[in-house]
Tab-separated table of C-alpha atoms in Angstrom:
chain	number	residue	atom	x	y	z
A	1	MET	CA	95.991	-36.859	20.792
A	2	LYS	CA	96.484	-33.411	22.249
A	3	VAL	CA	99.080	-32.700	19.596
A	4	VAL	CA	96.664	-33.638	16.779
A	5	LYS	CA	93.879	-31.569	18.347
A	6	SER	CA	96.189	-28.576	18.660
A	7	LEU	CA	97.221	-28.903	15.007
A	8	LEU	CA	93.601	-29.100	13.852
A	9	LEU	CA	92.556	-26.066	15.891
A	10	GLY	CA	95.582	-24.099	14.671
A	11	THR	CA	94.832	-24.962	11.067
A	12	ALA	CA	91.183	-23.954	11.451
A	13	ALA	CA	92.169	-20.666	13.040
A	14	GLY	CA	94.601	-20.013	10.176
A	15	LEU	CA	91.955	-20.770	7.591
A	16	ILE	CA	89.510	-18.417	9.346
A	17	ALA	CA	92.123	-15.670	9.434
A	18	VAL	CA	92.964	-16.136	5.740
A	19	GLY	CA	89.264	-16.228	4.868
A	20	GLY	CA	88.721	-12.991	6.812
A	21	ALA	CA	91.576	-11.321	4.979
A	22	HIS	CA	90.160	-12.399	1.603
A	23	ALA	CA	86.706	-11.140	2.622
A	24	ALA	CA	88.174	-7.752	3.503
A	25	ASP	CA	89.748	-7.586	0.014
A	26	LEU	CA	86.444	-8.170	-1.786
A	27	PRO	CA	85.016	-4.975	-3.476
A	28	VAL	CA	82.190	-3.292	-1.664
A	29	LYS	CA	79.230	-2.292	-3.885
A	30	ALA	CA	79.659	1.432	-4.579
A	31	LYS	CA	76.881	3.919	-4.079
A	32	ALA	CA	75.206	4.884	-7.367
A	33	VAL	CA	76.656	8.110	-8.802
A	34	GLU	CA	74.319	10.620	-10.432
A	35	TYR	CA	76.482	11.564	-13.400
A	36	VAL	CA	73.972	13.993	-14.961
A	37	LYS	CA	71.944	16.192	-12.644
A	38	ILE	CA	69.114	18.469	-13.662
A	39	CYS	CA	69.873	22.186	-13.321
A	40	SER	CA	66.681	24.035	-12.473
A	41	LEU	CA	68.233	27.496	-12.162
A	42	TYR	CA	67.754	28.579	-15.789
A	43	GLY	CA	64.660	26.775	-17.007
A	44	ALA	CA	63.901	23.427	-18.615
A	45	GLY	CA	66.548	21.507	-20.512
A	46	PHE	CA	69.616	22.490	-18.474
A	47	TYR	CA	71.917	19.911	-16.830
A	48	TYR	CA	75.039	20.216	-14.700
A	49	ILE	CA	78.264	19.355	-16.497
A	50	PRO	CA	79.666	16.469	-14.388
A	51	GLY	CA	82.244	17.656	-11.900
A	52	SER	CA	81.379	21.353	-12.248
A	53	ASP	CA	78.832	23.959	-11.228
A	54	THR	CA	78.216	24.961	-14.876
A	55	CYS	CA	74.860	24.194	-16.461
A	56	ILE	CA	74.535	23.287	-20.136
A	57	LYS	CA	71.655	23.018	-22.581
A	58	LEU	CA	71.792	21.544	-26.085
A	59	GLY	CA	69.219	22.458	-28.716
A	60	GLY	CA	68.599	22.965	-32.394
A	61	TYR	CA	66.414	21.935	-35.287
A	62	LEU	CA	66.408	19.964	-38.508
A	63	ARG	CA	64.700	21.605	-41.464
A	64	ALA	CA	63.763	20.381	-44.946
A	65	GLU	CA	62.193	22.727	-47.467
A	66	VAL	CA	61.462	23.412	-51.111
A	67	ALA	CA	60.989	26.899	-52.571
A	68	LEU	CA	58.917	27.200	-55.734
A	69	ASN	CA	59.580	29.998	-58.227
A	70	ALA	CA	62.346	31.321	-55.987
A	71	GLY	CA	66.091	31.703	-55.636
A	72	GLY	CA	68.597	29.321	-54.128
A	73	ASN	CA	68.510	30.460	-50.494
A	74	TYR	CA	64.807	31.181	-50.506
A	75	SER	CA	65.323	34.562	-52.071
A	76	ALA	CA	62.662	35.782	-54.463
A	77	GLN	CA	63.321	35.985	-58.196
A	78	TYR	CA	64.880	39.436	-58.028
A	79	ASN	CA	68.088	39.022	-60.043
A	80	GLY	CA	70.445	36.677	-61.891
A	81	VAL	CA	69.218	33.551	-63.630
A	82	PHE	CA	66.360	33.316	-61.125
A	83	ALA	CA	64.771	36.447	-62.632
A	84	ALA	CA	65.790	35.850	-66.264
A	85	ASN	CA	62.401	34.324	-67.130
A	86	ASN	CA	63.975	31.853	-69.563
A	87	ARG	CA	65.296	28.278	-69.665
A	88	LEU	CA	68.040	29.040	-67.123
A	89	THR	CA	65.480	30.005	-64.472
A	90	ASN	CA	64.922	27.531	-61.637
A	91	TYR	CA	61.314	26.547	-61.044
A	92	TYR	CA	62.266	25.204	-57.608
A	93	SER	CA	65.126	25.119	-55.126
A	94	MET	CA	65.625	22.658	-52.269
A	95	ARG	CA	67.450	22.967	-48.980
A	96	ALA	CA	68.169	20.861	-45.900
A	97	ARG	CA	69.657	22.241	-42.688
A	98	GLU	CA	70.730	21.051	-39.252
A	99	ASP	CA	71.126	23.643	-36.510
A	100	LEU	CA	73.046	23.025	-33.280
A	101	ASN	CA	73.192	25.402	-30.333
A	102	ILE	CA	75.037	25.110	-27.007
A	103	ASP	CA	74.071	27.291	-24.041
A	104	THR	CA	76.199	27.261	-20.847
A	105	ARG	CA	75.616	29.259	-17.644
A	106	THR	CA	77.473	29.557	-14.356
A	107	ALA	CA	76.377	31.485	-11.251
A	108	THR	CA	79.195	33.676	-9.888
A	109	GLU	CA	79.582	36.444	-7.316
A	110	TYR	CA	79.317	38.920	-10.233
A	111	GLY	CA	76.173	37.374	-11.678
A	112	VAL	CA	75.596	34.701	-14.314
A	113	VAL	CA	78.336	34.030	-16.868
A	114	ARG	CA	76.774	32.779	-20.085
A	115	THR	CA	78.231	31.477	-23.350
A	116	TYR	CA	76.147	30.700	-26.422
A	117	PHE	CA	77.081	29.009	-29.699
A	118	ASP	CA	74.866	28.350	-32.707
A	119	ALA	CA	76.020	26.745	-35.971
A	120	VAL	CA	74.199	25.417	-39.022
A	121	PHE	CA	75.078	22.737	-41.549
A	122	THR	CA	73.255	23.494	-44.803
A	123	TRP	CA	72.774	21.913	-48.201
A	124	THR	CA	71.203	24.102	-50.899
A	125	THR	CA	70.684	23.270	-54.564
A	126	GLY	CA	72.339	25.682	-56.979
A	127	SER	CA	71.673	26.707	-60.575
A	128	TYR	CA	73.254	26.810	-64.014
A	129	VAL	CA	74.456	30.109	-65.456
A	130	GLY	CA	76.022	31.132	-68.738
A	131	THR	CA	79.822	30.980	-68.878
A	132	GLY	CA	80.181	33.478	-71.728
A	133	SER	CA	80.901	30.745	-74.241
A	134	ALA	CA	79.885	31.347	-77.873
A	135	THR	CA	78.213	27.943	-77.800
A	136	GLY	CA	75.980	28.908	-74.901
A	137	ALA	CA	77.676	26.566	-72.411
A	138	THR	CA	76.552	26.789	-68.808
A	139	GLY	CA	78.276	26.020	-65.512
A	140	TYR	CA	76.952	24.928	-62.136
A	141	SER	CA	76.785	27.770	-59.646
A	142	ALA	CA	76.741	26.303	-56.144
A	143	THR	CA	75.172	28.188	-53.260
A	144	THR	CA	77.859	28.204	-50.568
A	145	ALA	CA	77.718	30.249	-47.395
A	146	GLY	CA	75.869	33.110	-48.995
A	147	SER	CA	77.874	33.313	-52.224
A	148	SER	CA	77.906	31.602	-55.590
A	149	THR	CA	80.923	30.069	-57.295
A	150	ILE	CA	80.870	28.465	-60.730
A	151	ASN	CA	82.169	24.922	-60.698
A	152	PRO	CA	80.766	22.936	-63.616
A	153	THR	CA	82.517	19.689	-62.677
A	154	ASP	CA	81.740	19.122	-59.032
A	155	GLY	CA	78.109	18.076	-59.524
A	156	GLY	CA	77.021	20.401	-56.762
A	157	ILE	CA	79.201	18.940	-53.994
A	158	SER	CA	80.140	22.448	-52.874
A	159	GLY	CA	76.474	23.187	-52.280
A	160	GLY	CA	76.990	22.129	-48.666
A	161	SER	CA	78.237	24.701	-46.157
A	162	LEU	CA	78.899	25.330	-42.479
A	163	GLY	CA	77.849	28.629	-40.945
A	164	VAL	CA	78.389	30.073	-37.473
A	165	TYR	CA	75.412	32.210	-36.502
A	166	TYR	CA	76.183	33.112	-32.896
A	167	ALA	CA	79.196	32.765	-30.616
A	168	PHE	CA	79.183	35.148	-27.650
A	169	ILE	CA	79.859	35.619	-23.927
A	170	GLN	CA	77.479	37.486	-21.603
A	171	PHE	CA	78.683	38.779	-18.237
A	172	ALA	CA	77.591	41.613	-15.923
A	173	GLY	CA	75.461	43.253	-18.598
A	174	PHE	CA	78.058	42.890	-21.378
A	175	THR	CA	77.644	40.881	-24.586
A	176	MET	CA	80.910	40.111	-26.395
A	177	GLY	CA	81.096	38.172	-29.665
A	178	LYS	CA	78.765	37.366	-32.555
A	179	SER	CA	75.064	37.863	-31.827
A	180	VAL	CA	71.923	39.478	-33.234
A	181	SER	CA	72.366	43.223	-33.743
A	182	GLN	CA	70.974	45.249	-30.863
A	183	PHE	CA	69.373	47.550	-33.471
A	184	ASP	CA	67.057	44.729	-34.652
A	185	ALA	CA	63.495	44.307	-33.502
A	186	PRO	CA	63.099	41.159	-31.351
A	187	TRP	CA	61.637	39.257	-34.331
A	188	ILE	CA	64.709	40.170	-36.456
A	189	ASN	CA	63.596	39.666	-40.115
A	190	TYR	CA	60.436	37.766	-39.291
A	191	PRO	CA	57.432	39.657	-37.849
A	192	GLY	CA	55.298	36.679	-38.905
A	193	ASN	CA	56.919	35.151	-41.983
A	194	ASN	CA	59.434	32.494	-43.041
A	195	PHE	CA	60.353	34.508	-46.172
A	196	ASP	CA	63.984	35.601	-45.766
A	197	GLN	CA	64.099	38.790	-47.849
A	198	LEU	CA	61.509	41.037	-46.227
A	199	VAL	CA	62.576	44.699	-46.557
A	200	GLY	CA	61.535	47.621	-44.369
A	201	GLY	CA	63.861	47.176	-41.409
A	202	SER	CA	67.047	45.828	-39.923
A	203	GLY	CA	67.750	42.122	-39.493
A	204	SER	CA	70.910	40.157	-38.692
A	205	THR	CA	69.706	36.557	-38.533
A	206	ASN	CA	73.298	35.402	-39.136
A	207	GLY	CA	74.620	37.483	-36.242
A	208	VAL	CA	77.159	40.325	-36.160
A	209	ALA	CA	80.344	40.741	-34.107
A	210	GLN	CA	79.814	43.298	-31.335
A	211	PHE	CA	80.761	44.670	-27.928
A	212	THR	CA	77.598	45.661	-26.065
A	213	TYR	CA	76.466	46.859	-22.655
A	214	THR	CA	72.827	46.679	-21.512
A	215	ALA	CA	71.517	48.407	-18.383
A	216	ASP	CA	68.358	46.911	-16.863
A	217	PHE	CA	66.313	49.510	-14.971
A	218	GLY	CA	63.591	47.096	-13.848
A	219	GLN	CA	59.908	46.979	-14.771
A	220	GLY	CA	60.913	45.746	-18.243
A	221	VAL	CA	62.831	48.932	-19.117
A	222	SER	CA	66.373	48.661	-20.488
A	223	ALA	CA	68.904	50.702	-22.459
A	224	THR	CA	71.754	49.432	-24.628
A	225	ILE	CA	74.876	50.858	-26.214
A	226	SER	CA	76.748	48.739	-28.762
A	227	ALA	CA	79.749	48.882	-31.096
A	228	GLN	CA	79.183	46.372	-33.899
A	229	ASP	CA	81.158	45.318	-36.959
A	230	GLN	CA	79.825	47.027	-40.076
A	231	THR	CA	81.744	45.210	-42.789
A	232	GLN	CA	79.814	42.034	-43.604
A	233	PHE	CA	76.156	42.732	-42.879
A	234	PHE	CA	75.734	46.496	-42.407
A	235	THR	CA	77.624	47.906	-45.390
A	236	THR	CA	76.323	47.790	-48.933
A	237	ASN	CA	77.470	49.349	-52.222
A	238	ILE	CA	79.407	52.606	-52.419
A	239	TRP	CA	79.339	53.217	-56.160
A	240	ASN	CA	82.053	54.959	-58.133
A	241	THR	CA	80.099	56.012	-61.231
A	242	ALA	CA	83.327	56.065	-63.276
A	243	GLY	CA	82.923	52.282	-63.435
A	244	MET	CA	79.397	52.263	-64.885
A	245	SER	CA	78.485	50.149	-67.923
A	246	THR	CA	75.170	49.373	-69.591
A	247	THR	CA	75.380	45.685	-68.734
A	248	GLY	CA	76.246	46.529	-65.123
A	249	VAL	CA	73.373	49.016	-64.853
A	250	LEU	CA	70.879	46.459	-66.145
A	251	GLY	CA	72.147	44.118	-63.427
A	252	GLY	CA	71.392	46.735	-60.751
A	253	ALA	CA	74.920	48.176	-60.281
A	254	TYR	CA	75.523	51.897	-60.879
A	255	GLY	CA	79.294	51.720	-61.008
A	256	SER	CA	82.172	49.880	-59.400
A	257	ASN	CA	81.840	49.118	-55.694
A	258	ASP	CA	84.586	51.125	-53.994
A	259	ILE	CA	84.493	50.389	-50.248
A	260	GLY	CA	87.682	51.084	-48.292
A	261	GLY	CA	89.101	49.426	-45.190
A	262	THR	CA	87.465	49.557	-41.775
A	263	ARG	CA	87.826	52.728	-39.728
A	264	SER	CA	85.002	52.597	-37.202
A	265	PRO	CA	82.392	50.096	-36.087
A	266	ASP	CA	78.747	51.096	-36.224
A	267	ILE	CA	77.566	52.701	-32.989
A	268	VAL	CA	74.084	51.550	-31.917
A	269	GLY	CA	71.845	52.823	-29.128
A	270	VAL	CA	68.561	51.219	-28.021
A	271	VAL	CA	65.805	51.898	-25.507
A	272	ARG	CA	63.354	49.056	-24.909
A	273	VAL	CA	60.213	48.504	-22.851
A	274	ASP	CA	58.899	44.954	-22.277
A	275	GLN	CA	55.505	44.676	-20.591
A	276	ALA	CA	52.669	42.175	-20.398
A	277	TRP	CA	50.842	44.053	-23.169
A	278	GLY	CA	53.795	43.803	-25.567
A	279	LEU	CA	56.979	45.659	-26.424
A	280	PHE	CA	58.252	49.007	-27.689
A	281	GLN	CA	61.769	49.586	-28.956
A	282	ALA	CA	63.562	52.644	-30.375
A	283	SER	CA	66.913	52.088	-32.123
A	284	VAL	CA	69.483	54.475	-33.618
A	285	ALA	CA	72.736	53.728	-35.441
A	286	ALA	CA	75.688	55.712	-36.795
A	287	HIS	CA	77.549	54.284	-39.807
A	288	ASP	CA	80.882	55.498	-41.225
A	289	ASN	CA	81.120	55.482	-45.051
A	290	HIS	CA	84.792	55.076	-45.931
A	291	VAL	CA	85.828	54.727	-49.573
A	292	GLY	CA	88.898	53.601	-51.462
A	293	TYR	CA	90.142	55.805	-54.308
A	294	TYR	CA	88.845	57.592	-57.391
A	295	GLY	CA	91.091	55.437	-59.549
A	296	ALA	CA	93.263	52.347	-59.457
A	297	THR	CA	96.001	53.743	-57.179
A	298	GLU	CA	96.257	55.957	-54.131
A	299	VAL	CA	97.650	58.917	-56.098
A	300	THR	CA	94.230	59.399	-57.733
A	301	GLY	CA	92.824	60.742	-54.468
A	302	HIS	CA	89.636	59.913	-52.604
A	303	PRO	CA	86.417	61.397	-51.218
A	304	GLU	CA	86.301	62.258	-47.540
A	305	ASP	CA	84.369	59.988	-45.168
A	306	LYS	CA	80.733	60.752	-44.404
A	307	TRP	CA	78.784	59.368	-41.481
A	308	GLY	CA	75.376	57.921	-42.198
A	309	TRP	CA	72.653	57.106	-39.698
A	310	ALA	CA	69.472	55.109	-39.187
A	311	VAL	CA	66.526	55.173	-36.792
A	312	GLN	CA	63.928	52.443	-36.253
A	313	LEU	CA	60.794	52.147	-34.100
A	314	ALA	CA	59.293	48.722	-33.361
A	315	LEU	CA	56.049	47.798	-31.605
A	316	SER	CA	54.592	44.426	-30.581
A	317	ILE	CA	51.042	44.108	-29.230
A	318	LYS	CA	50.218	40.808	-27.533
A	319	ASN	CA	47.026	39.075	-26.390
A	320	ILE	CA	44.755	41.051	-28.685
A	321	PRO	CA	41.013	40.283	-28.559
A	322	THR	CA	41.005	38.099	-31.681
A	323	GLY	CA	42.400	35.101	-29.789
A	324	ALA	CA	44.831	33.758	-27.225
A	325	GLY	CA	48.410	34.188	-28.346
A	326	ASP	CA	47.531	36.445	-31.282
A	327	VAL	CA	50.105	39.166	-31.895
A	328	ILE	CA	50.755	42.212	-34.079
A	329	ASN	CA	54.377	43.151	-34.859
A	330	VAL	CA	55.207	46.352	-36.774
A	331	SER	CA	58.309	48.474	-37.381
A	332	GLY	CA	59.337	51.519	-39.397
A	333	VAL	CA	62.787	52.753	-40.384
A	334	TYR	CA	64.566	55.727	-41.979
A	335	THR	CA	68.203	55.684	-43.135
A	336	GLU	CA	70.683	58.054	-44.718
A	337	GLY	CA	73.968	56.521	-45.818
A	338	ALA	CA	73.158	53.307	-43.904
A	339	SER	CA	70.830	51.384	-46.223
A	340	ARG	CA	71.373	47.942	-44.714
A	341	TYR	CA	69.301	49.022	-41.716
A	342	ASN	CA	66.341	49.026	-44.140
A	343	PHE	CA	67.394	46.392	-46.686
A	344	GLN	CA	68.420	43.856	-44.029
A	345	SER	CA	71.326	41.440	-44.368
A	346	LEU	CA	69.392	38.777	-46.335
A	347	ALA	CA	67.475	41.227	-48.550
A	348	ALA	CA	68.498	41.866	-52.148
A	349	THR	CA	70.493	45.013	-52.954
A	350	SER	CA	70.303	44.556	-56.731
A	351	TYR	CA	67.253	43.913	-58.905
A	352	SER	CA	67.216	42.802	-62.538
A	353	MET	CA	63.881	41.240	-63.477
A	354	PHE	CA	62.745	40.362	-67.001
A	355	GLY	CA	59.172	40.163	-68.295
A	356	SER	CA	57.077	40.426	-71.441
A	357	SER	CA	56.770	43.508	-73.665
A	358	ASN	CA	54.736	44.744	-76.603
A	359	ALA	CA	57.266	47.477	-77.409
A	360	ALA	CA	60.626	45.670	-77.431
A	361	TYR	CA	62.299	42.264	-77.283
A	362	GLN	CA	61.404	41.967	-73.581
A	363	SER	CA	60.835	44.254	-70.610
A	364	ILE	CA	63.225	44.712	-67.719
A	365	GLY	CA	62.968	46.291	-64.301
A	366	PHE	CA	66.287	47.069	-62.647
A	367	ALA	CA	67.380	48.914	-59.515
A	368	GLY	CA	70.156	48.981	-56.957
A	369	VAL	CA	70.704	49.834	-53.295
A	370	SER	CA	73.736	51.781	-52.093
A	371	ASP	CA	75.022	53.617	-49.046
A	372	ALA	CA	76.535	56.356	-51.209
A	373	VAL	CA	77.422	57.405	-54.766
A	374	PHE	CA	80.386	59.458	-56.010
A	375	GLY	CA	82.088	60.448	-59.254
A	376	PRO	CA	85.666	61.381	-60.195
A	377	GLY	CA	86.882	64.182	-57.949
A	378	GLY	CA	83.524	64.470	-56.177
A	379	ASN	CA	82.143	63.990	-52.687
A	380	LEU	CA	80.044	61.172	-51.319
A	381	GLU	CA	76.322	61.571	-51.981
A	382	LEU	CA	74.505	59.605	-49.269
A	383	THR	CA	71.525	57.482	-50.310
A	384	LYS	CA	68.264	57.911	-48.382
A	385	THR	CA	65.829	55.051	-47.731
A	386	TYR	CA	62.721	54.504	-45.640
A	387	GLY	CA	60.266	51.684	-45.137
A	388	PHE	CA	58.120	49.595	-42.843
A	389	ARG	CA	57.039	45.999	-42.288
A	390	GLY	CA	54.644	44.116	-40.076
A	391	ALA	CA	52.520	41.056	-39.502
A	392	TYR	CA	49.377	39.884	-37.748
A	393	THR	CA	49.412	36.296	-36.457
A	394	HIS	CA	46.192	34.505	-35.513
A	395	ASN	CA	46.019	31.153	-33.715
A	396	TRP	CA	43.098	29.086	-34.977
A	397	SER	CA	43.815	26.342	-32.451
A	398	PRO	CA	46.791	24.967	-30.522
A	399	TYR	CA	47.807	23.219	-33.760
A	400	TRP	CA	47.163	25.828	-36.480
A	401	ASN	CA	48.076	29.488	-36.989
A	402	THR	CA	48.146	31.918	-39.902
A	403	ALA	CA	50.033	35.176	-40.364
A	404	LEU	CA	49.400	37.983	-42.830
A	405	TYR	CA	52.510	40.085	-43.430
A	406	GLY	CA	53.796	42.861	-45.648
A	407	ALA	CA	56.681	45.251	-46.222
A	408	TRP	CA	57.563	48.289	-48.318
A	409	ALA	CA	60.813	50.193	-48.837
A	410	ALA	CA	61.863	53.193	-50.918
A	411	VAL	CA	65.276	54.354	-52.155
A	412	ASN	CA	65.904	58.042	-52.996
A	413	HIS	CA	69.058	59.581	-54.500
A	414	SER	CA	70.120	63.213	-54.287
A	415	GLY	CA	69.990	65.422	-57.375
A	416	THR	CA	73.781	65.233	-57.664
A	417	ALA	CA	73.759	61.426	-57.469
A	418	LYS	CA	71.030	61.226	-60.122
A	419	GLY	CA	73.103	63.485	-62.370
A	420	LEU	CA	76.166	61.254	-61.963
A	421	ILE	CA	74.173	58.114	-62.728
A	422	CYS	CA	71.972	59.373	-65.558
A	423	GLY	CA	74.778	61.402	-67.144
A	424	SER	CA	76.870	58.270	-67.658
A	425	ALA	CA	77.477	56.786	-71.106
A	426	ALA	CA	75.798	53.651	-69.740
A	427	PHE	CA	72.458	55.398	-70.426
A	428	ALA	CA	73.445	56.740	-73.871
A	429	THR	CA	70.928	54.500	-75.637
A	430	LEU	CA	68.049	55.240	-73.247
A	431	THR	CA	65.046	56.902	-74.836
A	432	GLY	CA	62.766	57.937	-72.000
A	433	THR	CA	63.046	58.916	-68.351
A	434	CYS	CA	66.156	58.199	-66.258
A	435	ASN	CA	65.543	58.010	-62.517
A	436	PRO	CA	67.392	55.497	-60.275
A	437	ASP	CA	64.908	55.888	-57.385
A	438	PHE	CA	62.620	52.927	-56.750
A	439	ASN	CA	60.182	51.277	-54.336
A	440	ILE	CA	59.600	47.624	-53.590
A	441	GLY	CA	56.520	46.162	-51.944
A	442	GLN	CA	55.973	42.668	-50.573
A	443	VAL	CA	52.894	40.950	-49.175
A	444	GLY	CA	52.432	37.366	-48.035
A	445	VAL	CA	50.502	34.795	-46.052
A	446	ILE	CA	51.835	31.822	-44.105
A	447	THR	CA	49.981	28.952	-42.442
A	448	ARG	CA	51.628	26.613	-39.937
A	449	TRP	CA	50.462	23.220	-38.667
A	450	THR	CA	52.019	21.665	-35.542
A	451	PRO	CA	50.465	18.190	-35.192
A	452	VAL	CA	52.800	17.222	-32.346
A	453	LYS	CA	55.036	19.279	-30.118
A	454	ASN	CA	58.107	20.747	-31.854
A	455	LEU	CA	57.193	19.451	-35.346
A	456	THR	CA	55.822	22.125	-37.698
A	457	PHE	CA	54.798	22.095	-41.346
A	458	SER	CA	54.323	25.453	-43.070
A	459	ALA	CA	53.402	26.998	-46.422
A	460	ASP	CA	54.484	30.609	-47.070
A	461	PHE	CA	53.340	32.525	-50.198
A	462	THR	CA	54.962	35.883	-51.045
A	463	TYR	CA	54.167	38.394	-53.813
A	464	SER	CA	56.620	41.201	-54.671
A	465	HIS	CA	56.246	44.295	-56.861
A	466	LEU	CA	59.236	46.330	-58.087
A	467	ASP	CA	58.155	49.927	-58.716
A	468	GLN	CA	61.053	51.369	-60.734
A	469	LYS	CA	61.068	54.947	-62.035
A	470	TYR	CA	62.592	54.470	-65.494
A	471	SER	CA	60.547	54.629	-68.686
A	472	GLY	CA	61.169	54.132	-72.397
A	473	VAL	CA	63.583	51.629	-73.931
A	474	ILE	CA	67.309	50.896	-73.707
A	475	THR	CA	69.622	48.935	-75.999
A	476	THR	CA	72.366	46.732	-74.619
A	477	GLY	CA	74.928	44.172	-75.617
A	478	ALA	CA	74.483	40.491	-74.863
A	479	LEU	CA	73.952	39.573	-71.201
A	480	THR	CA	75.561	36.152	-71.439
A	481	SER	CA	75.294	35.133	-67.778
A	482	VAL	CA	71.492	35.110	-68.125
A	483	ALA	CA	71.416	34.187	-71.858
A	484	LYS	CA	69.866	37.509	-72.944
A	485	PRO	CA	70.763	38.713	-76.456
A	486	ALA	CA	71.937	42.137	-77.579
A	487	ALA	CA	68.574	43.818	-78.036
A	488	THR	CA	66.293	46.687	-77.102
A	489	TYR	CA	64.429	46.272	-73.809
A	490	GLU	CA	61.427	48.156	-72.460
A	491	LEU	CA	61.840	49.617	-68.962
A	492	LYS	CA	58.845	48.859	-66.751
A	493	ASP	CA	57.746	47.617	-63.327
A	494	GLN	CA	58.015	43.905	-62.581
A	495	ASP	CA	56.208	41.388	-60.383
A	496	THR	CA	57.171	38.023	-58.942
A	497	TYR	CA	55.851	35.486	-56.459
A	498	SER	CA	57.189	32.473	-54.582
A	499	LEU	CA	56.020	29.651	-52.339
A	500	LEU	CA	58.045	28.043	-49.552
A	501	LEU	CA	57.048	24.626	-48.177
A	502	ARG	CA	58.901	23.675	-44.992
A	503	ALA	CA	59.052	20.881	-42.413
A	504	GLN	CA	60.957	21.600	-39.194
A	505	ARG	CA	61.634	19.497	-36.102
A	506	ASN	CA	62.935	21.423	-33.094
A	507	TRP	CA	64.718	19.639	-30.260
């Protein structure tokens, strides 16, 4: 009996031991891990990247819009088929865009290290232009990343594009990479408007590559020095008048564009004051004009470089007595050999607008913007421009606001440049006054409705007047790209208007 009892007790003890071992092997419920933590160091919307001390914020918008009586990228009807005033002219243009931006920040012993990236995916309808065929055939011209390419068979597939606006690093006062030009006013191209082509100041909405240092003196006072790439957004035409033709002139080009390789970035200096009442900013820029050759090869020689310059003053007045949040933004600019600091990166630099006439087949107003002009064996003649723009925005309620805005810019050529242009055989059939100087004025009104947070509907109406200085009539050959016949055209001022309807959801 004792033997049986001993066996039973031993077995029970063994089972208890085995059971205890199995219990020890069972998984213990882990403590909940907070994979995404809010980062409150840099404002709302930032989160810690798991496993690091870097904070990240994602943002962007989705936009859908239609532009009436306008160009493909919400440009006004200033040139090309958009301004032909015939059956090739688009009555509307549509666009859809998704923007994505990524902002990361890390606190270090040297201060905050920041990276910022902003890209857009865009679809824009194109247009049909003449191909030069004797039968009048047209081809689809797709709007792709700021340029047009004829592709009559793709059905507009190439109308979609990817663009990188900003990609930069900020550290210890330095900004390195692609960002808004330091020369720009804080509102860039938009003192109160959605219209992309407002003249009268600098604007680099698409960003420009740069190396910049900003010193913060406290009390809202800062100073900046910047070296920025000039090639894509801050250089415009340098015309060799040896390449002039009548058809080119009527398209707003006074010769062949003869820009050489890069030699120096633009040098920009800025002083800025930010206070509760608003903002004041003074900007200056130096721009090297470097040309290719007089002729097709290097043995033909070349003009020497000439440095151009620009200066801009910008003022913002906040909390004015008309209402909470109301603001006035104004700026003025003068340039010599640096015209893109007035005719900003999205503004037109050629104008060729057709209208009615009682004296000829039709009327035309044409003009062009350049940094400089030169002829065979001659020096660079720098082009002078000046202008201003501004807007007043009034908030009717938390859901509605309206802005009135306007801009004006003038282009003046030296006497030598006028002689080179007007003395060309391209003007041999002109009967009247030859003067390539011109002014352009723009005025508009925009109303925005925000029924819920971050969703805005807007309507933006813009009127433009081209004040060109030619008079009389000129005879030209056929302009096949815009389906205009060989005929005599009256030279006169032109007007155009456009309306942009937009829906935008920010996130």
